[in-house]
Each structure stands twice: as C-alpha cells, then as structure tokens.
C-alpha cells in the first residue's frame, strides 16, 4: 500500500503527537489535510510537521473532539492511556480515556460519516490459547487495558453493522521504533537505553517468553491499508508472524550496540504473558499487509538513527533485508 493512495482527504489522527500517531501523521501529511487531537501528556509537538492543524485537548472533551473532527473523511484513533500497569492501578481513569472517549470518537464519526481506524491490541487475547493467535481465537484479556481495548474493538465492529459506519480495528502486537520512550515504553527501548548506558540489561524472568515485535513503519502501512479497504467491520492482527524470545532480544541489542552491559535476570513480571505471536494471514490476504522490517534491521536502524523508508516508497523487503540504510 502506498500512502499516495490516500490523497486529498481531510483526516484526524487522535493521539497524533504520540509514538505511533506521529509516524502516521508524517506519512499522511504530504497528500492530505491532516488534523491532530492530542493533549501532549506523552506526545511531543516536535514530532509534528508544520502544516498539520493541531487541536490541543483531551480526547474525552466533546468540544475539542467536535472541533477536530468537523468535516473529516477518516479518523485514525490512536489516543489512549497505554500503560497496562496504570490501568491496573487506576481502572476507571484508564477506562475513561480508552473506552468512554473512544465511544465519543465513534459517535463523532457517525455525525461526520467518517471512517474510523481504531488502535486495538494483542492484549485482547490475554494468554492466547493458540499460537500463532488468529482473530477468531478466544479473547480473555488479563488487564483493564485489555478489557478496554477489546470493548473498543467490538464497539467498532458493531458500529459497522448497526449504523453502517466504516470501521476497522487493528490489533497491534509489540510495536517498537523511533520515538518510543518513557516509563511505559516497551522492552526494546528499555534494553537499548540500558545497553547504551553500559548498565545491566534487565530480563524479567527466564527470558524464554516470546513476543512478536512489529516495527512502527509496518503499523503505519497497516493503517493506510485500513483507510481504504472494502473489508470494513473487521479486526486484523498486525504483527510479523515471527516470535523472538526476550533473551534473544537482549543478545541482539547488546551486539547491535557493541555494549559491554551484563545481561541480568530479575523476578518475572506478575501476570506476564508467556508467549505472544500473531497469525497475520487475514491482514495479508484482505488488506495486502506485508511486514517489511525484520527485527534485526529494525534494531539496527534504531541504533544508527537511520530512517526506514516511508510507506510510499517502492523499497522492497529484499532491499531492506540486504542491510541497506535509508536517510
Ligand atoms: C505489550 C504492550 C501492551 C500490550 C501488550 C499486548 C508495550 C510497552 N506494551 O505488553 O500495551 O497490551 O503488549 O500483548 O509495548 N521485559 C524484560 N525487561 C524489561 C522490560 C520488559 O524482561 O526491562 C519483558 C517483560 O517481562 C515481558 C516482555 O519483556 O515479558 C515484553 O514486555 P513489554 O515490552 O512491556 O510488553 P508486553 O508486556 O508484551
């Protein structure tokens, strides 16, 4: 999918100054009128191109939302309270942001007759009962965050049925890439920081747990495809289909940074998911999704600070696989 396929549209990206949202904004901006609604609680204005219209406000503020969504064709809904542990500490507060506000977004989309591409999560599966996990697997989320994402995911699909609204839910697996930082960011940014500082790389548990790490540029690709697909009212897994153990990840990051950090083991995280990996055949078949960035290349580009090709270039999987860098 080519970002140029979405042209001359007015689009809103909620959470557009955040980690995933800001990469999406960058891909959309050259050909579209892009609006961002963000309260900058974790996002950064510096990530936003100049010609974006910014509405600063909470996603749960109906006035701000109304203003940002007026006349839009598509809403990419990425605003969320993304910390799983904070959702455990403050379930009502995270519910307000992740679910109550999401319903406002869906309602606003009905007013505007706008398509909604909603950020769902692998958290909807909880401990998956099959690997790789497909969209039809049981959904038994283990945290308030997962419950809220599952409700959003189901609301989005039912809105398609009940109100004829065009919606797509994308279930992201473990996203990583530039701009992922802060106390609630993922294991890759944590390990990179530790390796660069020469501090111990802290594996929680035995390190044999596995994850499906998906680069943010591939998540952008999926969003662009979701914006134009005819197959609405559906949820799609967005990962790579490859699982990597946390131990292997620690070794890869240590080697990529040429770090002398020791790898140490701490207690496992309570309630940690043992294995997580996506069956992406539905997204491949229906959206034309094809992950282009393997983990080693993705980590290498993070270490070198090089840019992976934006979604509208013609770069192939092979050219990335050969270790080319892009600037
Ligand atoms: C991730 C998402 C979460 C989503 C879930 C879906 C992030 C930050 N979180 O959670 O939003 O709901 O997938 O399944 O992307 N680890 C270490 N050492 C560290 C940090 C982490 O060993 O210093 C381990 C953790 O114990 C875990 C694994 O690395 O086993 C991944 O942790 P993390 O990056 O926090 O993501 P998930 O828990 O998979």
mmCIF file of C-alpha atoms and ligand atoms in Angstrom:
data_model
loop_
_atom_site.group_PDB
_atom_site.id
_atom_site.type_symbol
_atom_site.label_atom_id
_atom_site.label_comp_id
_atom_site.label_asym_id
_atom_site.label_seq_id
_atom_site.Cartn_x
_atom_site.Cartn_y
_atom_site.Cartn_z
ATOM 1 C CA UNK A 1 0.000 0.000 0.000
ATOM 2 C CA UNK A 2 1.061 3.344 -0.969
ATOM 3 C CA UNK A 3 0.292 6.367 1.187
ATOM 4 C CA UNK A 4 -0.339 8.281 -2.025
ATOM 5 C CA UNK A 5 -3.466 6.121 -2.347
ATOM 6 C CA UNK A 6 -4.937 8.319 0.382
ATOM 7 C CA UNK A 7 -4.931 11.710 -1.277
ATOM 8 C CA UNK A 8 -6.771 14.961 -0.846
ATOM 9 C CA UNK A 9 -8.641 13.759 2.211
ATOM 10 C CA UNK A 10 -9.260 15.507 5.465
ATOM 11 C CA UNK A 11 -8.149 13.184 8.227
ATOM 12 C CA UNK A 12 -7.940 13.318 12.006
ATOM 13 C CA UNK A 13 -5.313 11.438 13.977
ATOM 14 C CA UNK A 14 -6.180 11.290 17.676
ATOM 15 C CA UNK A 15 -3.016 10.880 19.719
ATOM 16 C CA UNK A 16 -1.230 12.182 16.629
ATOM 17 C CA UNK A 17 1.736 13.532 18.598
ATOM 18 C CA UNK A 18 2.422 10.167 20.212
ATOM 19 C CA UNK A 19 4.678 7.295 19.238
ATOM 20 C CA UNK A 20 2.550 5.547 16.604
ATOM 21 C CA UNK A 21 0.300 8.509 15.782
ATOM 22 C CA UNK A 22 3.158 10.834 14.862
ATOM 23 C CA UNK A 23 4.639 8.358 12.372
ATOM 24 C CA UNK A 24 1.219 8.030 10.773
ATOM 25 C CA UNK A 25 0.821 11.811 10.614
ATOM 26 C CA UNK A 26 4.161 12.042 8.832
ATOM 27 C CA UNK A 27 3.072 9.536 6.195
ATOM 28 C CA UNK A 28 -0.287 11.231 5.630
ATOM 29 C CA UNK A 29 0.784 14.870 5.600
ATOM 30 C CA UNK A 30 2.261 15.213 2.102
ATOM 31 C CA UNK A 31 -1.017 14.373 0.358
ATOM 32 C CA UNK A 32 -3.783 15.157 2.825
ATOM 33 C CA UNK A 33 -5.200 17.792 5.128
ATOM 34 C CA UNK A 34 -4.151 16.376 8.499
ATOM 35 C CA UNK A 35 -5.526 17.314 11.906
ATOM 36 C CA UNK A 36 -4.170 16.145 15.221
ATOM 37 C CA UNK A 37 -6.032 15.994 18.518
ATOM 38 C CA UNK A 38 -3.613 15.466 21.386
ATOM 39 C CA UNK A 39 -3.277 16.632 24.980
ATOM 40 C CA UNK A 40 0.519 16.263 24.827
ATOM 41 C CA UNK A 41 0.553 14.218 28.014
ATOM 42 C CA UNK A 42 3.041 11.863 26.404
ATOM 43 C CA UNK A 43 3.243 13.127 22.820
ATOM 44 C CA UNK A 44 5.546 15.872 21.622
ATOM 45 C CA UNK A 45 4.822 18.850 19.359
ATOM 46 C CA UNK A 46 8.301 18.499 17.894
ATOM 47 C CA UNK A 47 7.207 15.265 16.181
ATOM 48 C CA UNK A 48 4.592 17.098 14.114
ATOM 49 C CA UNK A 49 5.168 18.528 10.645
ATOM 50 C CA UNK A 50 4.456 22.252 10.373
ATOM 51 C CA UNK A 51 1.453 22.057 8.078
ATOM 52 C CA UNK A 52 -0.653 19.989 10.457
ATOM 53 C CA UNK A 53 -3.641 21.539 12.238
ATOM 54 C CA UNK A 54 -3.278 20.875 15.945
ATOM 55 C CA UNK A 55 -6.159 20.871 18.387
ATOM 56 C CA UNK A 56 -4.769 20.633 21.886
ATOM 57 C CA UNK A 57 -7.189 18.887 24.166
ATOM 58 C CA UNK A 58 -8.355 15.683 25.764
ATOM 59 C CA UNK A 59 -9.886 13.033 23.624
ATOM 60 C CA UNK A 60 -12.688 12.886 26.184
ATOM 61 C CA UNK A 61 -13.540 16.578 25.701
ATOM 62 C CA UNK A 62 -16.521 16.614 23.324
ATOM 63 C CA UNK A 63 -15.918 20.225 22.277
ATOM 64 C CA UNK A 64 -12.287 19.632 21.329
ATOM 65 C CA UNK A 65 -13.240 16.424 19.546
ATOM 66 C CA UNK A 66 -16.056 18.095 17.653
ATOM 67 C CA UNK A 67 -13.754 20.888 16.542
ATOM 68 C CA UNK A 68 -11.023 18.493 15.442
ATOM 69 C CA UNK A 69 -13.388 16.108 13.641
ATOM 70 C CA UNK A 70 -15.524 18.631 11.753
ATOM 71 C CA UNK A 71 -15.690 17.633 8.088
ATOM 72 C CA UNK A 72 -13.159 14.781 8.256
ATOM 73 C CA UNK A 73 -13.287 11.739 5.984
ATOM 74 C CA UNK A 74 -11.259 9.408 8.195
ATOM 75 C CA UNK A 75 -10.421 9.257 11.906
ATOM 76 C CA UNK A 76 -7.347 7.276 12.937
ATOM 77 C CA UNK A 77 -7.962 6.725 16.623
ATOM 78 C CA UNK A 78 -4.682 6.326 18.499
ATOM 79 C CA UNK A 79 -5.188 8.397 21.642
ATOM 80 C CA UNK A 80 -5.052 6.110 24.669
ATOM 81 C CA UNK A 81 -3.615 5.576 28.111
ATOM 82 C CA UNK A 82 -1.181 2.908 27.005
ATOM 83 C CA UNK A 83 0.256 1.712 30.275
ATOM 84 C CA UNK A 84 -1.077 -1.693 31.262
ATOM 85 C CA UNK A 85 0.170 -1.282 34.842
ATOM 86 C CA UNK A 86 -1.504 2.116 35.203
ATOM 87 C CA UNK A 87 -4.745 0.549 34.019
ATOM 88 C CA UNK A 88 -4.404 -1.958 36.867
ATOM 89 C CA UNK A 89 -3.755 0.849 39.366
ATOM 90 C CA UNK A 90 -6.497 3.131 38.043
ATOM 91 C CA UNK A 91 -9.065 1.121 36.057
ATOM 92 C CA UNK A 92 -11.726 3.847 35.995
ATOM 93 C CA UNK A 93 -9.356 6.535 34.879
ATOM 94 C CA UNK A 94 -7.956 4.383 32.067
ATOM 95 C CA UNK A 95 -11.493 3.339 31.138
ATOM 96 C CA UNK A 96 -12.432 6.991 30.715
ATOM 97 C CA UNK A 97 -9.618 7.561 28.258
ATOM 98 C CA UNK A 98 -9.567 4.229 26.498
ATOM 99 C CA UNK A 99 -13.249 3.415 26.306
ATOM 100 C CA UNK A 100 -15.560 6.315 27.202
ATOM 101 C CA UNK A 101 -13.587 8.651 24.944
ATOM 102 C CA UNK A 102 -13.465 6.025 22.205
ATOM 103 C CA UNK A 103 -17.250 5.939 22.197
ATOM 104 C CA UNK A 104 -17.257 9.704 21.753
ATOM 105 C CA UNK A 105 -14.971 9.213 18.753
ATOM 106 C CA UNK A 106 -17.300 6.617 17.233
ATOM 107 C CA UNK A 107 -20.309 8.876 17.808
ATOM 108 C CA UNK A 108 -18.492 11.835 16.304
ATOM 109 C CA UNK A 109 -17.607 9.670 13.305
ATOM 110 C CA UNK A 110 -21.309 8.926 12.822
ATOM 111 C CA UNK A 111 -22.027 12.632 12.760
ATOM 112 C CA UNK A 112 -19.390 13.175 10.105
ATOM 113 C CA UNK A 113 -19.949 9.863 8.313
ATOM 114 C CA UNK A 114 -16.212 9.312 8.655
ATOM 115 C CA UNK A 115 -14.353 6.022 8.558
ATOM 116 C CA UNK A 116 -12.687 5.001 11.837
ATOM 117 C CA UNK A 117 -9.438 3.061 12.006
ATOM 118 C CA UNK A 118 -9.136 2.084 15.668
ATOM 119 C CA UNK A 119 -5.977 1.054 17.527
ATOM 120 C CA UNK A 120 -6.776 -2.249 19.205
ATOM 121 C CA UNK A 121 -4.196 -4.563 20.780
ATOM 122 C CA UNK A 122 -2.947 -8.112 21.157
ATOM 123 C CA UNK A 123 -3.920 -7.530 24.796
ATOM 124 C CA UNK A 124 -7.466 -8.567 23.791
ATOM 125 C CA UNK A 125 -6.296 -12.205 23.719
ATOM 126 C CA UNK A 126 -4.815 -12.329 27.235
ATOM 127 C CA UNK A 127 -2.956 -15.650 27.464
ATOM 128 C CA UNK A 128 -3.529 -16.864 23.911
ATOM 129 C CA UNK A 129 -4.939 -20.363 23.671
ATOM 130 C CA UNK A 130 -3.319 -20.963 20.285
ATOM 131 C CA UNK A 131 -0.077 -19.874 18.610
ATOM 132 C CA UNK A 132 0.134 -18.081 16.346
ATOM 133 C CA UNK A 133 -3.070 -16.467 17.538
ATOM 134 C CA UNK A 134 -5.709 -15.729 14.909
ATOM 135 C CA UNK A 135 -8.508 -13.187 15.106
ATOM 136 C CA UNK A 136 -11.042 -15.905 15.851
ATOM 137 C CA UNK A 137 -9.176 -17.101 18.983
ATOM 138 C CA UNK A 138 -10.722 -16.661 22.418
ATOM 139 C CA UNK A 139 -10.464 -13.164 23.863
ATOM 140 C CA UNK A 140 -9.753 -13.253 27.592
ATOM 141 C CA UNK A 141 -7.924 -10.041 28.441
ATOM 142 C CA UNK A 142 -5.961 -10.075 31.696
ATOM 143 C CA UNK A 143 -5.905 -6.333 32.457
ATOM 144 C CA UNK A 144 -8.318 -3.390 32.447
ATOM 145 C CA UNK A 145 -6.321 -2.084 29.475
ATOM 146 C CA UNK A 146 -7.016 -5.301 27.548
ATOM 147 C CA UNK A 147 -10.694 -5.233 28.513
ATOM 148 C CA UNK A 148 -10.986 -1.629 27.311
ATOM 149 C CA UNK A 149 -9.258 -2.392 24.014
ATOM 150 C CA UNK A 150 -11.499 -5.420 23.498
ATOM 151 C CA UNK A 151 -14.595 -3.312 24.129
ATOM 152 C CA UNK A 152 -13.364 -0.664 21.682
ATOM 153 C CA UNK A 153 -12.594 -3.376 19.133
ATOM 154 C CA UNK A 154 -16.096 -4.844 19.490
ATOM 155 C CA UNK A 155 -17.844 -1.488 19.510
ATOM 156 C CA UNK A 156 -16.020 -0.525 16.335
ATOM 157 C CA UNK A 157 -17.116 -3.696 14.576
ATOM 158 C CA UNK A 158 -20.706 -3.454 15.824
ATOM 159 C CA UNK A 159 -20.931 0.189 14.738
ATOM 160 C CA UNK A 160 -20.282 -1.040 11.207
ATOM 161 C CA UNK A 161 -23.205 -3.425 11.491
ATOM 162 C CA UNK A 162 -25.624 -1.311 13.487
ATOM 163 C CA UNK A 163 -25.030 2.109 11.982
ATOM 164 C CA UNK A 164 -23.353 1.319 8.692
ATOM 165 C CA UNK A 165 -20.219 3.139 9.818
ATOM 166 C CA UNK A 166 -16.974 2.149 8.086
ATOM 167 C CA UNK A 167 -14.686 0.862 10.843
ATOM 168 C CA UNK A 168 -11.531 -1.235 11.048
ATOM 169 C CA UNK A 169 -9.829 -2.417 14.265
ATOM 170 C CA UNK A 170 -6.100 -3.114 14.132
ATOM 171 C CA UNK A 171 -4.760 -5.404 16.856
ATOM 172 C CA UNK A 172 -1.149 -4.364 17.286
ATOM 173 C CA UNK A 173 1.321 -6.819 18.717
ATOM 174 C CA UNK A 174 4.542 -5.447 20.295
ATOM 175 C CA UNK A 175 5.202 -2.177 18.497
ATOM 176 C CA UNK A 176 8.649 -0.594 18.504
ATOM 177 C CA UNK A 177 10.568 2.099 16.661
ATOM 178 C CA UNK A 178 11.841 5.668 16.920
ATOM 179 C CA UNK A 179 10.134 7.956 19.489
ATOM 180 C CA UNK A 180 9.123 5.115 21.772
ATOM 181 C CA UNK A 181 10.326 6.261 25.151
ATOM 182 C CA UNK A 182 9.368 6.916 28.726
ATOM 183 C CA UNK A 183 8.472 4.778 31.705
ATOM 184 C CA UNK A 184 5.684 2.872 29.928
ATOM 185 C CA UNK A 185 7.506 2.134 26.729
ATOM 186 C CA UNK A 186 8.390 -1.334 25.580
ATOM 187 C CA UNK A 187 11.199 -3.730 26.283
ATOM 188 C CA UNK A 188 13.159 -2.751 23.155
ATOM 189 C CA UNK A 189 13.524 0.897 24.134
ATOM 190 C CA UNK A 190 14.349 -0.116 27.715
ATOM 191 C CA UNK A 191 17.060 -2.567 26.637
ATOM 192 C CA UNK A 192 18.504 -0.077 24.144
ATOM 193 C CA UNK A 193 18.767 2.595 26.807
ATOM 194 C CA UNK A 194 20.428 0.168 29.222
ATOM 195 C CA UNK A 195 22.859 -1.123 26.597
ATOM 196 C CA UNK A 196 23.860 2.376 25.508
ATOM 197 C CA UNK A 197 24.423 3.494 29.091
ATOM 198 C CA UNK A 198 26.503 0.389 29.846
ATOM 199 C CA UNK A 199 24.004 -0.546 32.543
ATOM 200 C CA UNK A 200 22.769 -4.106 33.149
ATOM 201 C CA UNK A 201 20.171 -5.339 30.659
ATOM 202 C CA UNK A 202 17.338 -6.483 32.902
ATOM 203 C CA UNK A 203 15.490 -9.596 31.785
ATOM 204 C CA UNK A 204 12.368 -10.249 33.829
ATOM 205 C CA UNK A 205 12.099 -13.988 34.419
ATOM 206 C CA UNK A 206 13.985 -16.654 32.473
ATOM 207 C CA UNK A 207 13.922 -14.727 29.180
ATOM 208 C CA UNK A 208 12.286 -17.614 27.335
ATOM 209 C CA UNK A 209 8.999 -15.744 26.978
ATOM 210 C CA UNK A 210 8.390 -14.666 23.368
ATOM 211 C CA UNK A 211 6.878 -11.683 21.586
ATOM 212 C CA UNK A 212 6.026 -10.636 18.035
ATOM 213 C CA UNK A 213 7.833 -7.311 17.558
ATOM 214 C CA UNK A 214 6.438 -5.143 14.786
ATOM 215 C CA UNK A 215 8.142 -2.003 13.520
ATOM 216 C CA UNK A 216 6.122 1.218 13.589
ATOM 217 C CA UNK A 217 6.595 1.716 9.828
ATOM 218 C CA UNK A 218 4.714 -1.549 9.274
ATOM 219 C CA UNK A 219 1.983 -0.352 11.622
ATOM 220 C CA UNK A 220 1.704 2.803 9.503
ATOM 221 C CA UNK A 221 1.416 0.617 6.413
ATOM 222 C CA UNK A 222 -1.494 -1.287 8.015
ATOM 223 C CA UNK A 223 -3.270 1.974 8.894
ATOM 224 C CA UNK A 224 -3.040 3.228 5.324
ATOM 225 C CA UNK A 225 -4.431 -0.056 4.059
ATOM 226 C CA UNK A 226 -7.217 0.009 6.648
ATOM 227 C CA UNK A 227 -8.151 3.502 5.459
ATOM 228 C CA UNK A 228 -9.082 2.252 2.013
ATOM 229 C CA UNK A 229 -10.076 -1.408 2.348
ATOM 230 C CA UNK A 230 -13.578 -2.509 1.422
ATOM 231 C CA UNK A 231 -13.396 -5.136 4.165
ATOM 232 C CA UNK A 232 -14.716 -2.947 6.984
ATOM 233 C CA UNK A 233 -16.344 -4.032 10.232
ATOM 234 C CA UNK A 234 -13.398 -6.345 10.855
ATOM 235 C CA UNK A 235 -10.431 -6.705 13.228
ATOM 236 C CA UNK A 236 -6.961 -7.571 11.937
ATOM 237 C CA UNK A 237 -3.838 -8.787 13.718
ATOM 238 C CA UNK A 238 -0.865 -6.565 12.942
ATOM 239 C CA UNK A 239 2.435 -8.230 13.746
ATOM 240 C CA UNK A 240 5.120 -10.024 11.757
ATOM 241 C CA UNK A 241 4.250 -13.665 12.408
ATOM 242 C CA UNK A 242 7.724 -14.198 13.931
ATOM 243 C CA UNK A 243 8.285 -14.708 17.663
ATOM 244 C CA UNK A 244 11.507 -13.733 19.410
ATOM 245 C CA UNK A 245 12.498 -14.604 22.972
ATOM 246 C CA UNK A 246 13.417 -11.801 25.371
ATOM 247 C CA UNK A 247 16.793 -13.485 25.905
ATOM 248 C CA UNK A 248 17.487 -13.426 22.165
ATOM 249 C CA UNK A 249 16.350 -9.803 22.045
ATOM 250 C CA UNK A 250 18.789 -8.872 24.824
ATOM 251 C CA UNK A 251 21.646 -10.560 22.934
ATOM 252 C CA UNK A 252 20.691 -8.869 19.647
ATOM 253 C CA UNK A 253 20.575 -5.421 21.249
ATOM 254 C CA UNK A 254 23.827 -5.990 23.084
ATOM 255 C CA UNK A 255 25.546 -6.976 19.829
ATOM 256 C CA UNK A 256 23.969 -4.146 17.794
ATOM 257 C CA UNK A 257 25.144 -1.523 20.287
ATOM 258 C CA UNK A 258 28.508 -3.180 20.841
ATOM 259 C CA UNK A 259 27.713 -2.886 24.530
ATOM 260 C CA UNK A 260 29.590 -4.370 27.459
ATOM 261 C CA UNK A 261 26.423 -4.394 29.592
ATOM 262 C CA UNK A 262 25.889 -7.610 31.515
ATOM 263 C CA UNK A 263 22.578 -9.394 30.967
ATOM 264 C CA UNK A 264 20.926 -9.965 34.351
ATOM 265 C CA UNK A 265 17.734 -11.712 35.408
ATOM 266 C CA UNK A 266 15.144 -10.201 37.724
ATOM 267 C CA UNK A 267 11.893 -11.665 39.039
ATOM 268 C CA UNK A 268 9.305 -12.350 36.356
ATOM 269 C CA UNK A 269 6.611 -9.728 35.942
ATOM 270 C CA UNK A 270 3.428 -10.787 37.747
ATOM 271 C CA UNK A 271 0.805 -11.928 35.247
ATOM 272 C CA UNK A 272 3.240 -11.779 32.322
ATOM 273 C CA UNK A 273 2.047 -13.379 29.085
ATOM 274 C CA UNK A 274 4.354 -16.299 28.290
ATOM 275 C CA UNK A 275 4.103 -16.348 24.512
ATOM 276 C CA UNK A 276 2.536 -13.978 22.033
ATOM 277 C CA UNK A 277 2.665 -14.225 18.254
ATOM 278 C CA UNK A 278 0.317 -13.115 15.508
ATOM 279 C CA UNK A 279 -1.266 -15.083 12.731
ATOM 280 C CA UNK A 280 -1.273 -12.302 10.144
ATOM 281 C CA UNK A 281 -2.787 -14.266 7.281
ATOM 282 C CA UNK A 282 -6.071 -12.327 7.422
ATOM 283 C CA UNK A 283 -4.327 -8.939 7.178
ATOM 284 C CA UNK A 284 -2.112 -10.243 4.365
ATOM 285 C CA UNK A 285 -4.981 -11.723 2.412
ATOM 286 C CA UNK A 286 -7.500 -8.938 2.923
ATOM 287 C CA UNK A 287 -5.504 -5.735 3.387
ATOM 288 C CA UNK A 288 -2.424 -6.713 1.381
ATOM 289 C CA UNK A 289 -0.367 -6.202 4.563
ATOM 290 C CA UNK A 290 3.230 -7.368 4.256
ATOM 291 C CA UNK A 291 5.633 -6.630 7.115
ATOM 292 C CA UNK A 292 8.813 -5.208 5.615
ATOM 293 C CA UNK A 293 11.097 -4.678 8.585
ATOM 294 C CA UNK A 294 12.696 -7.673 10.280
ATOM 295 C CA UNK A 295 13.719 -7.304 13.917
ATOM 296 C CA UNK A 296 17.480 -7.175 13.328
ATOM 297 C CA UNK A 297 17.168 -4.470 10.690
ATOM 298 C CA UNK A 298 14.671 -2.570 12.783
ATOM 299 C CA UNK A 299 17.029 -2.590 15.765
ATOM 300 C CA UNK A 300 19.997 -1.703 13.564
ATOM 301 C CA UNK A 301 18.185 1.324 12.180
ATOM 302 C CA UNK A 302 17.272 2.418 15.718
ATOM 303 C CA UNK A 303 20.880 2.135 16.812
ATOM 304 C CA UNK A 304 22.181 4.014 13.787
ATOM 305 C CA UNK A 305 19.366 6.536 13.866
ATOM 306 C CA UNK A 306 18.661 5.858 10.194
ATOM 307 C CA UNK A 307 15.201 6.185 8.765
ATOM 308 C CA UNK A 308 13.379 3.271 7.275
ATOM 309 C CA UNK A 309 11.587 4.064 4.050
ATOM 310 C CA UNK A 310 8.241 5.775 4.446
ATOM 311 C CA UNK A 311 5.242 3.756 3.347
ATOM 312 C CA UNK A 312 5.010 5.450 -0.038
ATOM 313 C CA UNK A 313 8.420 4.457 -1.374
ATOM 314 C CA UNK A 314 8.906 1.496 -3.642
ATOM 315 C CA UNK A 315 11.595 -0.079 -1.459
ATOM 316 C CA UNK A 316 11.200 -3.826 -1.310
ATOM 317 C CA UNK A 317 11.612 -6.305 1.512
ATOM 318 C CA UNK A 318 14.759 -7.518 -0.209
ATOM 319 C CA UNK A 319 16.423 -4.121 -0.237
ATOM 320 C CA UNK A 320 15.787 -3.741 3.495
ATOM 321 C CA UNK A 321 16.925 -7.313 4.089
ATOM 322 C CA UNK A 322 20.266 -6.594 2.446
ATOM 323 C CA UNK A 323 21.008 -4.167 5.220
ATOM 324 C CA UNK A 324 20.598 -1.002 3.192
ATOM 325 C CA UNK A 325 20.111 2.111 5.242
ATOM 326 C CA UNK A 326 17.817 4.939 4.359
ATOM 327 C CA UNK A 327 18.202 8.548 5.180
HETATM 328 C C1 LIG B 1 2.822 -5.164 25.210
HETATM 329 C C2 LIG B 1 2.340 -3.747 25.153
HETATM 330 C C3 LIG B 1 0.988 -3.638 25.735
HETATM 331 C C4 LIG B 1 0.043 -4.595 25.048
HETATM 332 C C5 LIG B 1 0.621 -5.999 25.063
HETATM 333 C C6 LIG B 1 -0.229 -6.863 24.170
HETATM 334 C C7 LIG B 1 4.254 -2.316 25.251
HETATM 335 C C8 LIG B 1 5.049 -1.400 26.111
HETATM 336 N N1 LIG B 1 3.239 -2.909 25.876
HETATM 337 O O1 LIG B 1 2.988 -5.590 26.546
HETATM 338 O O2 LIG B 1 0.498 -2.317 25.527
HETATM 339 O O3 LIG B 1 -1.147 -4.631 25.737
HETATM 340 O O4 LIG B 1 1.913 -5.988 24.523
HETATM 341 O O5 LIG B 1 0.084 -8.202 24.326
HETATM 342 O O6 LIG B 1 4.500 -2.478 24.078
HETATM 343 N N2 LIG B 1 10.763 -7.227 29.915
HETATM 344 C C9 LIG B 1 12.002 -7.531 30.466
HETATM 345 N N3 LIG B 1 12.761 -6.495 30.941
HETATM 346 C C10 LIG B 1 12.358 -5.187 30.870
HETATM 347 C C11 LIG B 1 11.102 -4.887 30.285
HETATM 348 C C12 LIG B 1 10.324 -5.941 29.832
HETATM 349 O O7 LIG B 1 12.394 -8.689 30.541
HETATM 350 O O8 LIG B 1 13.130 -4.311 31.311
HETATM 351 C C13 LIG B 1 9.927 -8.346 29.436
HETATM 352 C C14 LIG B 1 8.542 -8.357 30.071
HETATM 353 O O9 LIG B 1 8.536 -9.058 31.312
HETATM 354 C C15 LIG B 1 7.754 -9.103 29.005
HETATM 355 C C16 LIG B 1 8.438 -8.682 27.691
HETATM 356 O O10 LIG B 1 9.713 -8.178 28.058
HETATM 357 O O11 LIG B 1 7.869 -10.485 29.155
HETATM 358 C C17 LIG B 1 7.679 -7.609 26.913
HETATM 359 O O12 LIG B 1 7.369 -6.543 27.808
HETATM 360 P P1 LIG B 1 6.765 -5.149 27.291
HETATM 361 O O13 LIG B 1 7.629 -4.561 26.271
HETATM 362 O O14 LIG B 1 6.461 -4.342 28.496
HETATM 363 O O15 LIG B 1 5.428 -5.545 26.528
HETATM 364 P P2 LIG B 1 4.209 -6.525 26.888
HETATM 365 O O16 LIG B 1 4.129 -6.821 28.328
HETATM 366 O O17 LIG B 1 4.290 -7.681 25.939
#
